[in-house]
Amino acid sequence: MKVSAALVTAAILLAGLYYGRDILIPLAIAFLITFALSPPVTWLVRRGLPRLLATSLVMVTVVCALVGLGAILGAQVRSIAVELPAYQSTILTKLSDLRQNLKAPGLFDGVLKTFERVQKEVESKDDKPVDGPVPQRVEIVPTPQTPFEQVFAWLVRSAEPLATAGIILIFVFLALLDIGDLRDRLLRLLGGSFHRSTDAMQEAGTRISKYLLMQLLVNACYGVPLAAGLWIIGVPGALLWGAVGAVTRFVPYVGPLIAAIFPIALAFAVDGGWSMLLWTVALIVVLELISNNIVEPLLYGSSTGLSAMALIAAAILWTALWGPVGLILSTPLTVCLLVLGRNLPQLRFLETMLGSAPALDLPDRIYQRLIADDADEAVEIASTEIEKSPVVSFYDAIGIEVLRLASEEYLRNASAEHRLRLASGMDSLLDDLKDQYPSSLSPDSGPRVLCIGGKWEIDALAGEMLTHALAFEGIATTSQPAASVTADYLAKLDLKGADIVCLSYFTPNPAIPARHACRRLRRRWPNMRIVLALWNAPPELLTDESLAALKADAVVTSVAEAVRRIHRIVAPEEAKAAQQAPVPDNDAERVNALEATGVLEGDKREALDALAKRAADVFNTKVAVITTIDKDREYFVGQSGKLPNAITDDTGMLLPMDREHAICNYVVANDDTLVISDIERDPRFADNDTIKQWDMRFYAGAPLRAADGLVIGALCILDSEPHTLAETEVALLETMARDVVATITTSDATEKPSVKSTPASLSATVGQMVPE
């Protein structure tokens, strides 16, 4: 029923687009021009010009530019038209030469003669005598029009496009003049959440404006060299053909072909030889190659977010509905559909159909390739991803997620064949990664860590990932197949030389089997250190009380955490030193830049506290602080409120702390934003007494960059619950950090920008009275 309703709705929409094209095409063109001209109008308004004056100035500039360009190109057209008769003899001579060359004996002469003989034989058999008189051909000659009728017909043909152009210009002017009211009406039409509708409109405007700007730059980068090259070659009207080439490239796919016809045909007609034609063809081919393979990828990037297949399908559809104009508008219109699909749940299928982002994320793609018995492509996907990030990060973000998905589907949908394909494919993938990224460990190194799969083969595969990751830290490790850790199994287990046993479990309820396994290990090897890798563990199993009840030394939930925990157990001093934030090479300059700001004097405290409070409110976290790192200490120059368990002065302000204990020291050392989703799961900070006292689980810090890019501190948000930040939220935090730096470096930080208020008025500034 739903499918039928969807098909009927789609048919109605397509019919409406087709039969309403006379009305919809001018509106679409007007909206497109409005998107293109809105940024300069907004720029002028922000510079203090009234919107009416800014809109008029932009419209007049555009119209004058088009008229001036048309006049120049018209002069070129008249010049070429005058000289065309002179090219007639050259064209006839070349055609005559070509005809003579074609008549010369050649390789296919025998084939052509045979074909002509067969054709004549067939035609002779078809020619039969006809009884009676042969019908005479009748030709109707229309009555010639009078000059007045010709002029009137010309005016009628010209009136429609001129009227359409005038309506478009008027609509664009009114839309730019009252863009706020137009936006409000669109928001009301979209309905639903203001947040979602606002995001959709902003994304559509940004993508379309960027696409049009990039398209203009690409076309200019093609048209200008084309005009210069044709002028050097000697083709008449070089400026005209450069402009035609730039304009026609707005038409996808066929535009470049149309642009190439005119200069090539003129080069053929002008030059008595063939050099001008060959140079013109070579110029166009070279420019096309440079534009398609260098300029467009460099400028476009992901400006539209549409896939290549979606672009082609959209071009075909809109051309079928609206003709050549639909081909020109196909990309912007499809971008609007993509944005609607991204922001409206009911139209989410449009994002899947049209978007350039992969429909499946990396873990899903690798898992699907494995159960489809396509291990080679799974290896290729993994290798491509590892080129962007380290092996350990790949195992954490992708590898463990693949196994987690496999564990969820193990008893739900997976068949026996699927499980076998997964196991075999993962073996191939891990073997390939070990060959591509070998460790520097000696083959004779005895294992210090033994990884055992707790129950299923999926558990053992996670142990193999951990074995490979530990090898990069210089820790010799070996893995065992999955098995129930019974007394008989332990009796056969060789732990000679091993210091740590790591038990891997993907089951969501690992408490009972893990506790039994730990007890059996303790009875047989009392001094053995036991680490539980509980990849799907519920939060209650990660507390200190649960750890004591399980009789384990540590519980980890990720490969990175396991590597750091085991490193601390095997070589505590070395691990602690390696995990300390390094001191930057320019630390002295950085400290001087901090002192130059004068922020430590405290006179900007009120403004910085307000910015910290804003950051806490924006990201909905419990605390936000603004810190600066001196040579030996971390100073809190702004905070969003009092922390009950923190060490503060009488006013509730945080007291300085040693630099080596500060998380922000890592932000300064790495000159990059640091996000810790769960502090308790990161061994670098889990044992930090200050953070424990604050009772914080989440941290995100963006660097405060002073003059010359020197990092003097960080804007930090913290919360008592684990969090994750999206890329857009990380970028927003970095933007707010720049606002903090601007406040620190201004001479009067307490001065706040004034906000101009406008009196209430009609919703439309260009509205007019309508009689009731």
PDB file of C-alpha atoms in Angstrom, residues 2 5 26 46 104 134 224-225 296 316 326 367 374 457 504 537 608 619 623 659 687 732 740 743:
ATOM      1  CA  LYS A   2       2.806   2.398   0.910  1.00  0.00           C
ATOM      2  CA  ALA A   5       0.916   5.564  -2.605  1.00  0.00           C
ATOM      3  CA  PRO A  26      10.934  31.208 -14.523  1.00  0.00           C
ATOM      4  CA  ARG A  46      26.873  44.406   6.448  1.00  0.00           C
ATOM      5  CA  ALA A 104      41.184   8.116 -54.849  1.00  0.00           C
ATOM      6  CA  VAL A 134       1.833   8.284 -62.545  1.00  0.00           C
ATOM      7  CA  VAL A 224      39.989  33.164 -20.598  1.00  0.00           C
ATOM      8  CA  PRO A 225      42.756  30.761 -21.758  1.00  0.00           C
ATOM      9  CA  GLU A 296      37.282  21.065 -11.351  1.00  0.00           C
ATOM     10  CA  ILE A 316      18.263  13.168 -17.973  1.00  0.00           C
ATOM     11  CA  GLY A 326      16.086  21.740 -17.246  1.00  0.00           C
ATOM     12  CA  TYR A 367      31.014  -6.868   6.837  1.00  0.00           C
ATOM     13  CA  ASP A 374      34.388 -11.010  -1.448  1.00  0.00           C
ATOM     14  CA  GLU A 457      35.610 -17.316  16.954  1.00  0.00           C
ATOM     15  CA  SER A 504      38.303 -11.424  24.810  1.00  0.00           C
ATOM     16  CA  ALA A 537      30.278  -4.744  28.217  1.00  0.00           C
ATOM     17  CA  LEU A 608      36.044  35.165  29.970  1.00  0.00           C
ATOM     18  CA  PHE A 619      27.285  22.194  24.247  1.00  0.00           C
ATOM     19  CA  VAL A 623      31.390  22.708  33.135  1.00  0.00           C
ATOM     20  CA  ARG A 659      51.309  21.540  34.145  1.00  0.00           C
ATOM     21  CA  ASP A 687      44.533   7.875  37.160  1.00  0.00           C
ATOM     22  CA  LEU A 732      32.105  25.045  16.454  1.00  0.00           C
ATOM     23  CA  VAL A 740      38.069  33.674  23.382  1.00  0.00           C
ATOM     24  CA  THR A 743      38.583  38.717  23.890  1.00  0.00           C
TER      25      THR A 743
END
